[in-house]
Amino acid sequence: MNASADSGFTLDAVLDLSTALDLVDAKIELLGEYKLEYPQDYALDDIRSMNDEVEQLHQMRTRLMDLQVRRESESSA
């Protein structure tokens, strides 16, 4: 997977899985534990958008974890 279509860098060259997982976890924490704890501070549409983003981040985290497990099993084989 390329970081961009014309950069020539693979995702692994730019960002390792552990760092990607840390970034996703940090974003989930930011949205879930800080912003969504105070819904009165945000418009209803913004809250829906944040909830949608948290769901997408959880799905991304699951895919990254699956990829990490797959890579670990391939490297140990």
CSV table of C-alpha atoms in Angstrom, one decimal:
chain,number,residue,atom,x,y,z
A,1,MET,CA,0.0,0.0,0.0
A,2,ASN,CA,1.5,3.4,-0.9
A,3,ALA,CA,1.3,6.4,1.3
A,4,SER,CA,0.3,8.3,-1.7
A,5,ALA,CA,-0.2,7.4,-5.3
A,6,ASP,CA,3.0,9.1,-6.5
A,7,SER,CA,5.2,9.2,-3.5
A,8,GLY,CA,6.9,5.8,-4.0
A,9,PHE,CA,6.9,5.3,-0.2
A,10,THR,CA,5.2,2.3,1.3
A,11,LEU,CA,3.1,2.7,4.4
A,12,ASP,CA,5.7,0.7,6.3
A,13,ALA,CA,8.4,3.2,5.3
A,14,VAL,CA,6.4,6.1,6.7
A,15,LEU,CA,4.6,4.7,9.7
A,16,ASP,CA,4.9,1.3,11.5
A,17,LEU,CA,1.8,-0.5,12.7
A,18,SER,CA,2.6,0.1,16.4
A,19,THR,CA,2.7,3.9,15.8
A,20,ALA,CA,-0.5,3.7,13.7
A,21,LEU,CA,-2.3,1.9,16.5
A,22,ASP,CA,-1.1,4.5,19.0
A,23,LEU,CA,-2.4,7.3,16.8
A,24,VAL,CA,-5.7,5.7,16.4
A,25,ASP,CA,-6.0,5.0,20.1
A,26,ALA,CA,-5.1,8.6,20.9
A,27,LYS,CA,-7.8,9.9,18.5
A,28,ILE,CA,-10.4,7.6,20.0
A,29,GLU,CA,-9.4,8.8,23.5
A,30,LEU,CA,-9.6,12.4,22.4
A,31,LEU,CA,-13.0,12.1,20.9
A,32,GLY,CA,-14.5,9.5,23.3
A,33,GLU,CA,-13.1,10.6,26.6
A,34,TYR,CA,-12.8,14.3,26.2
A,35,LYS,CA,-15.2,15.7,23.6
A,36,LEU,CA,-18.0,13.3,24.0
A,37,GLU,CA,-18.0,13.5,27.8
A,38,TYR,CA,-19.3,17.1,27.4
A,39,PRO,CA,-22.0,16.8,24.7
A,40,GLN,CA,-23.5,20.1,25.9
A,41,ASP,CA,-20.5,21.9,24.4
A,42,TYR,CA,-21.3,20.7,20.8
A,43,ALA,CA,-24.1,20.8,18.3
A,44,LEU,CA,-26.1,17.6,17.8
A,45,ASP,CA,-24.7,17.2,14.2
A,46,ASP,CA,-21.1,17.5,15.6
A,47,ILE,CA,-21.8,14.8,18.2
A,48,ARG,CA,-23.2,12.5,15.5
A,49,SER,CA,-20.1,13.1,13.4
A,50,MET,CA,-17.8,12.5,16.3
A,51,ASN,CA,-19.6,9.2,17.1
A,52,ASP,CA,-19.3,8.2,13.5
A,53,GLU,CA,-15.6,8.9,13.5
A,54,VAL,CA,-15.1,7.0,16.7
A,55,GLU,CA,-16.8,4.0,15.1
A,56,GLN,CA,-14.7,4.3,12.0
A,57,LEU,CA,-11.5,4.5,14.2
A,58,HIS,CA,-12.5,1.3,16.0
A,59,GLN,CA,-12.9,-0.4,12.7
A,60,MET,CA,-9.5,0.9,11.6
A,61,ARG,CA,-8.0,-0.3,14.8
A,62,THR,CA,-9.4,-3.8,14.3
A,63,ARG,CA,-8.0,-4.0,10.8
A,64,LEU,CA,-4.6,-2.7,12.0
A,65,MET,CA,-4.5,-5.3,14.8
A,66,ASP,CA,-5.4,-8.1,12.3
A,67,LEU,CA,-2.6,-6.9,10.0
A,68,GLN,CA,-0.2,-6.9,12.9
A,69,VAL,CA,-1.1,-10.4,13.9
A,70,ARG,CA,-0.8,-11.6,10.3
A,71,ARG,CA,2.6,-10.0,9.9
A,72,GLU,CA,3.8,-11.5,13.2
A,73,SER,CA,2.6,-15.0,12.2
A,74,GLU,CA,4.2,-14.7,8.7
A,75,SER,CA,7.6,-13.6,10.2
A,76,SER,CA,7.6,-16.4,12.7
A,77,ALA,CA,6.8,-19.0,10.0
